GROMACS .gro file of C-alpha atoms in nm:
model
  162
    1LEU     CA    1   2.498   9.633  -4.811
    2ARG     CA    2   2.323   9.610  -4.476
    3VAL     CA    3   2.094   9.888  -4.365
    4SER     CA    4   1.936   9.934  -4.024
    5ILE     CA    5   1.588  10.085  -4.016
    6GLY     CA    6   1.566  10.053  -3.641
    7SER     CA    7   1.363   9.734  -3.618
    8THR     CA    8   1.491   9.451  -3.401
    9SER     CA    9   1.356   9.144  -3.579
   10ARG     CA   10   1.299   9.008  -3.928
   11ALA     CA   11   0.923   9.010  -3.871
   12ALA     CA   12   0.925   9.377  -3.768
   13THR     CA   13   1.135   9.465  -4.073
   14LEU     CA   14   0.902   9.278  -4.309
   15ALA     CA   15   0.602   9.445  -4.143
   16ARG     CA   16   0.749   9.782  -4.244
   17GLY     CA   17   0.749   9.668  -4.607
   18VAL     CA   18   1.124   9.609  -4.634
   19ARG     CA   19   1.225   9.301  -4.832
   20PRO     CA   20   1.564   9.156  -4.934
   21GLY     CA   21   1.681   9.335  -5.247
   22ALA     CA   22   1.485   9.652  -5.171
   23THR     CA   23   1.646   9.973  -5.289
   24VAL     CA   24   1.774  10.223  -5.035
   25THR     CA   25   1.772  10.600  -5.049
   26MET     CA   26   1.903  10.788  -4.749
   27PRO     CA   27   1.685  11.092  -4.690
   28LYS     CA   28   1.869  11.407  -4.589
   29GLN     CA   29   1.597  11.529  -4.358
   30TYR     CA   30   1.508  11.394  -4.015
   31VAL     CA   31   1.311  11.069  -4.040
   32ARG     CA   32   1.174  10.860  -3.754
   33LEU     CA   33   1.254  10.492  -3.773
   34ALA     CA   34   1.108  10.217  -3.556
   35GLY     CA   35   1.048  10.294  -3.189
   36THR     CA   36   1.255  10.583  -3.060
   37ARG     CA   37   1.516  10.564  -3.337
   38ALA     CA   38   1.570  10.822  -3.608
   39THR     CA   39   1.812  10.921  -3.883
   40GLY     CA   40   1.900  11.239  -4.067
   41ARG     CA   41   2.173  11.448  -4.222
   42SER     CA   42   2.465  11.524  -3.989
   43PHE     CA   43   2.288  11.335  -3.713
   44ASP     CA   44   2.613  11.259  -3.533
   45ASP     CA   45   2.705  11.628  -3.516
   46ARG     CA   46   2.357  11.733  -3.411
   47VAL     CA   47   2.332  11.471  -3.137
   48GLY     CA   48   2.681  11.558  -3.012
   49SER     CA   49   2.589  11.927  -3.000
   50ALA     CA   50   2.267  11.850  -2.814
   51ALA     CA   51   2.460  11.639  -2.562
   52GLN     CA   52   2.705  11.923  -2.500
   53LEU     CA   53   2.427  12.179  -2.461
   54LEU     CA   54   2.243  11.956  -2.213
   55ALA     CA   55   2.565  11.905  -2.015
   56LEU     CA   56   2.632  12.279  -2.018
   57ARG     CA   57   2.285  12.349  -1.880
   58ARG     CA   58   2.332  12.101  -1.597
   59LEU     CA   59   2.672  12.224  -1.481
   60ASP     CA   60   2.674  12.407  -1.151
   61ARG     CA   61   2.977  12.637  -1.174
   62ALA     CA   62   2.982  12.678  -0.796
   63LYS     CA   63   3.050  12.306  -0.754
   64LEU     CA   64   3.324  12.273  -1.015
   65LYS     CA   65   3.673  12.199  -0.886
   66HIS     CA   66   3.832  12.267  -1.225
   67GLN     CA   67   3.765  12.485  -1.526
   68VAL     CA   68   3.545  12.313  -1.784
   69ILE     CA   69   3.570  12.423  -2.146
   70PHE     CA   70   3.325  12.324  -2.419
   71VAL     CA   71   3.448  12.340  -2.779
   72TRP     CA   72   3.257  12.275  -3.099
   73SER     CA   73   3.505  12.170  -3.367
   74VAL     CA   74   3.526  12.014  -3.712
   75ARG     CA   75   3.694  11.726  -3.895
   76GLU     CA   76   3.616  11.455  -3.641
   77GLU     CA   77   3.559  11.200  -3.917
   78ILE     CA   78   3.927  11.201  -4.012
   79GLY     CA   79   4.089  11.172  -3.673
   80LEU     CA   80   3.944  11.434  -3.438
   81GLU     CA   81   4.161  11.698  -3.605
   82GLY     CA   82   3.951  11.991  -3.481
   83ALA     CA   83   3.964  11.863  -3.123
   84ALA     CA   84   4.342  11.818  -3.150
   85VAL     CA   85   4.385  12.178  -3.269
   86ALA     CA   86   4.162  12.306  -2.988
   87ALA     CA   87   4.353  12.103  -2.728
   88ALA     CA   88   4.687  12.233  -2.857
   89ALA     CA   89   4.559  12.592  -2.855
   90LEU     CA   90   4.439  12.557  -2.495
   91GLY     CA   91   4.787  12.450  -2.388
   92PRO     CA   92   4.933  12.200  -2.143
   93THR     CA   93   4.722  12.308  -1.846
   94VAL     CA   94   4.422  12.128  -1.994
   95LYS     CA   95   4.415  11.786  -1.830
   96ARG     CA   96   4.162  11.603  -2.046
   97VAL     CA   97   3.985  11.643  -2.377
   98HIS     CA   98   3.677  11.432  -2.442
   99ALA     CA   99   3.541  11.421  -2.796
  100ILE     CA  100   3.161  11.405  -2.808
  101ASP     CA  101   3.039  11.213  -3.111
  102THR     CA  102   2.832  10.911  -3.201
  103PHE     CA  103   2.957  10.553  -3.199
  104VAL     CA  104   2.886  10.278  -3.448
  105SER     CA  105   2.672   9.993  -3.319
  106ALA     CA  106   2.725   9.638  -3.435
  107ASP     CA  107   2.432   9.487  -3.250
  108SER     CA  108   2.272   9.341  -3.561
  109PRO     CA  109   2.255   8.960  -3.563
  110LEU     CA  110   2.451   8.971  -3.890
  111GLU     CA  111   2.749   9.164  -3.750
  112LEU     CA  112   3.064   9.017  -3.601
  113GLN     CA  113   3.064   9.066  -3.226
  114SER     CA  114   3.439   9.125  -3.213
  115PHE     CA  115   3.457   9.500  -3.276
  116ALA     CA  116   3.231   9.800  -3.217
  117VAL     CA  117   2.998   9.609  -2.987
  118ALA     CA  118   2.783   9.878  -2.827
  119PRO     CA  119   2.419   9.772  -2.835
  120LEU     CA  120   2.163  10.045  -2.887
  121GLY     CA  121   1.978  10.136  -2.570
  122GLN     CA  122   2.252  10.008  -2.340
  123GLY     CA  123   2.399  10.348  -2.255
  124ALA     CA  124   2.647  10.603  -2.378
  125VAL     CA  125   2.985  10.489  -2.507
  126ALA     CA  126   3.328  10.595  -2.384
  127ARG     CA  127   3.551  10.540  -2.686
  128ALA     CA  128   3.868  10.366  -2.570
  129LEU     CA  129   4.025  10.299  -2.910
  130ASP     CA  130   3.976  10.392  -3.275
  131ASN     CA  131   4.193  10.442  -3.585
  132SER     CA  132   4.326  10.777  -3.469
  133SER     CA  133   4.353  10.760  -3.093
  134VAL     CA  134   4.385  10.551  -2.781
  135THR     CA  135   4.224  10.689  -2.468
  136PRO     CA  136   4.453  10.642  -2.168
  137PRO     CA  137   4.315  10.351  -1.962
  138ALA     CA  138   4.311  10.565  -1.646
  139TYR     CA  139   4.075  10.812  -1.820
  140VAL     CA  140   3.845  10.532  -1.929
  141ASP     CA  141   3.851  10.385  -1.578
  142SER     CA  142   3.763  10.724  -1.426
  143LEU     CA  143   3.470  10.767  -1.666
  144VAL     CA  144   3.344  10.418  -1.585
  145ALA     CA  145   3.376  10.484  -1.210
  146LEU     CA  146   3.197  10.820  -1.241
  147ALA     CA  147   2.914  10.669  -1.446
  148ARG     CA  148   2.877  10.382  -1.201
  149ALA     CA  149   2.869  10.622  -0.903
  150ARG     CA  150   2.599  10.830  -1.074
  151GLY     CA  151   2.393  10.534  -1.195
  152VAL     CA  152   2.456  10.618  -1.562
  153LYS     CA  153   2.465  10.333  -1.814
  154LEU     CA  154   2.802  10.344  -1.992
  155GLN     CA  155   2.969  10.112  -2.240
  156VAL     CA  156   3.338  10.112  -2.330
  157GLY     CA  157   3.383  10.092  -2.705
  158THR     CA  158   3.657  10.013  -2.953
  159THR     CA  159   3.624  10.057  -3.326
  160ASN     CA  160   3.829  10.095  -3.640
  161GLY     CA  161   3.654  10.424  -3.722
  162GLY     CA  162   3.730  10.765  -3.580
   0.00000   0.00000   0.00000
């Protein structure tokens, strides 16, 4: 079992009192880790909700060329089922559905760099592929172009989760 506590070196990990063979208990409440990192129960859902709320606040309806719909759904861990139901209910006039969730990071020196490479601190991730879906390449390309035009750091990620 490998556990990240947010440190970026062996020395920093040892300085926090963590040794090989140490026991691990995942607290269910919010806990700050090293630097600006943290963990907590349902962190992926909470961070995704915060991202949507921040985006909603920044939207200027007068400048929108298309209708934008925000949906909070469930069952994303088993294939974005809630998002699929919402998309089907909205009908064929909806052009794109973007799931907002967290992405696994394999930037530990012990991880294989062949899948889920999205280093922490290097920007948001546009998920291109996971176990349950493949994002059309044109959508990924448009997100990358938009991020580049706005000066937003963006990574394109693939993973076997989803």
